[in-house]
Amino acid sequence: MTPQRQARREQLAAAPINIEVSHVHKWYGEFHVLRDVNLAVSKGERIVICGPSGSGKSTLIRCINRLEEHQKGNIIVDGTELTNDVKNIEVIRREVGMVFQSFNLFPHLTVLENCTLAPIWVKKLPKKEAEAIAMKYLERVRIPDQALKYPGQLSGGQQQRVAIARSLCMSPKIMLFDEPTSALDPEMVKEVLDVMISLAEDGMTMLCVTHEMGFAKSVADRVIFMDRGEIIEQNVPDEFFNNPQSERTKLFLSQILNH
Amino acid sequence: MTVQTTSAPIEKPPVTEVGAIGWLRANLFNSKSNSVLTIVCFAFIVYVIQAVVPWAFLNAVWTGTPKDCQAPGAGACWAVIGEKNRFTLFGRYTYDEQWRPALAIGLFLLLVGASCIRRLWGKALIWAWVGQVFMWAILMWGGVLGLTFVNHEQWGGLPLTLMMSVVAIVVAYPIGIVLALGRRSDMPAARGLCVAYIELIRGVPLISVLFMASVMIPLFFPEGVSVDKLLRAQIGFTLFLSAYLAEVVRAGLQAIPKGQYEAADALGLGYWAKMRLIVLPQALRLVIPPMVNSFISTFKDTSLVIIIGLVDLLNAGKIAVNDPPWRSFYVEMYIYIALIYFAFCFTMSKFSQRLERDLSKATSR
Ligand SMILES: Nc1ncnc2c1ncn2[C@@H]1O[C@H](COP(=O)(O)OP(=O)(O)OP(=O)(O)O)[C@@H](O)[C@H]1O
Ligand SMILES: [Mg+2]
């Protein structure tokens, strides 16, 4: 293990726990989609979640900001437990940003309006201030010149970068990514990954569902493998990729790495 | 592998593809059956024109007395319109005061015109419409500013038709939105109530809603309070239209992808902010055509108030031609009224098409 890795590991061990998922179960009707999931994420930690289609990756991260409701177990985000209490849910959603596979930008609003909407209506910032913040983050994702366009006029990669900027405008403490590059043409994947890498370098706590193994190797502190609603294996990237323990992980890795 | 070394010359298209002949060939005579259809349609159009034009224009009597119209060989008797115009347009409104409803209609048309100009959209226009409501009240009722009072029992004709449809549309629109949201809400009580309301109202003919409104609405008010006929009809229309608009809006809500709701949730927007800022603006934009369809229906349906004895535009025209000497010229009167209805409906339709085009151009979708 390199000294940098070692230092990073110690730093994370000392950091407070930011997300705590314990014994979480979830069902869709009869279907047991999450089965006793346990996961603790330290502040500033970068986690990549992978696994076969239908294994419950999206469901897990969507439980963290309550887009889906879990039926058993506890989820505590930044000290607040997710319950049916609407107040708690609102508090957590302000702290947690989310980026979707299909961007989900608001097509009737300009890029700038997409970014200022939540700061103005949720945080009640004055419009001028919200716009200044939005421009700062649009510069950060390198598309300030597109601010007055509508999402429909942008390329997929640009749209996804706007979606990231839109989330960042709420200054979240945690960012969730659900396959942010899967809907993109290959030549646009890099521009989005670059933005995510720079976010990671700034110390953002990130949970990222992705099959970009290069990204996992270079950015993740921990890689989690899920299958059929369970966390099968988790490890630091070097170990995870070079020395997988379970048969299912080996099978999965052989399938995606051989492409 | 082959490589193109010389480029093909740029040529003009063949003559048969361009110009009037090209167009005729491509659109009207491009196959045997189409050629036959074209000829048949052309013959039909010629037949209709030769039957209508002499009656409507060449032999028509534009001014004069019923005697002139009954002269042998006389065509359409447009004179009846000039003679009965004031009654048709204003009903039983005090004759000497009819400049007031005329002015009110003028104001209304002016504002409609202004609303068609995109550049004028803004707060000022909204205030102008609010002001318009007061102007109408002052002009139609009077009783202030030295205007003599005219009871609304006397209102009739075009102002009545316009007022009933505009008020019904403006009031039913928000009610329809709330009903549509209620029908899709998670709260069983709210949902049940909205579904019951919508299905009940949609399940009965407008005529019976109007009858019910005129019979039942007084029952909801304490004894001694009389709710007059006009208001009752107005409530009936509004209730009816709101149920239809609710379904139109619901169709729009259903067309909004789940991802939009999720993105709004993930940003921490509450229910009302999410609906008002994200979902409704998109949903309402999608349903402009069926929405305007409902508006147009309502505008024409106001003529049903005849059954509870109100004198709207159609009824006024009908009463006007009851005058014995003019009685045989009701066709001309109905054509005139139809043209007025058409002008308004066509404007609405054109306006909605423009609106749709402008909005989709803005987001280039
Ligand atoms: N709303 C729902 N109702 C019923 N079943 C659902 C629902 N959403 C997801 N599922 C099922 O739950 C399982 C897990 O779904 P999930 O989206 O979490 O998988 P995933 O690991 O993200 O897969 P992918 O890689 O394809 O995105 C799948 O079998 C899916 O069919
Ligand atoms: Mg998924």
XYZ file of C-alpha atoms in Angstrom, chain A residues 62 65 67 90 93-94 96 98 100 104-109 114 117-118 121-122 150 152-153 166-167 170, chain B residues 258-270 273 276-279 281-282 285 361-365:
52
model
C -32.514 6.452 -3.429
C -32.605 10.819 0.234
C -36.957 8.973 -2.987
C -36.725 18.118 4.024
C -32.808 16.534 1.085
C -31.195 19.922 1.525
C -27.951 15.584 -0.084
C -28.508 13.741 -6.418
C -29.618 10.965 -12.214
C -33.828 15.188 -15.220
C -33.207 18.846 -15.932
C -36.318 21.020 -16.032
C -36.871 21.540 -19.771
C -39.046 24.639 -19.410
C -36.389 26.566 -17.518
C -32.549 25.297 -13.286
C -34.676 27.426 -8.561
C -33.931 25.468 -5.388
C -37.473 28.558 -3.273
C -35.954 26.188 -0.738
C -32.566 25.692 -22.430
C -32.921 20.864 -24.875
C -30.264 22.904 -26.672
C -27.761 22.372 -10.074
C -27.176 20.028 -7.157
C -27.664 23.828 -2.736
C -41.360 10.640 -13.055
C -37.823 11.979 -13.228
C -39.119 15.548 -13.037
C -40.882 14.846 -9.748
C -37.814 13.057 -8.414
C -35.429 15.838 -9.385
C -37.692 18.348 -7.642
C -37.926 16.131 -4.558
C -34.186 15.591 -4.482
C -33.646 19.366 -4.492
C -35.853 19.641 -1.419
C -38.822 21.410 -3.004
C -42.077 20.938 -1.107
C -43.451 24.457 -4.955
C -46.265 25.219 -9.178
C -42.722 25.581 -10.486
C -41.942 22.288 -12.160
C -44.928 20.108 -12.913
C -45.880 24.759 -16.098
C -44.930 21.740 -18.192
C -48.186 23.703 -21.765
C -39.719 27.704 -29.875
C -38.500 29.101 -26.571
C -37.386 25.717 -25.285
C -36.592 24.371 -28.773
C -38.018 20.990 -28.018
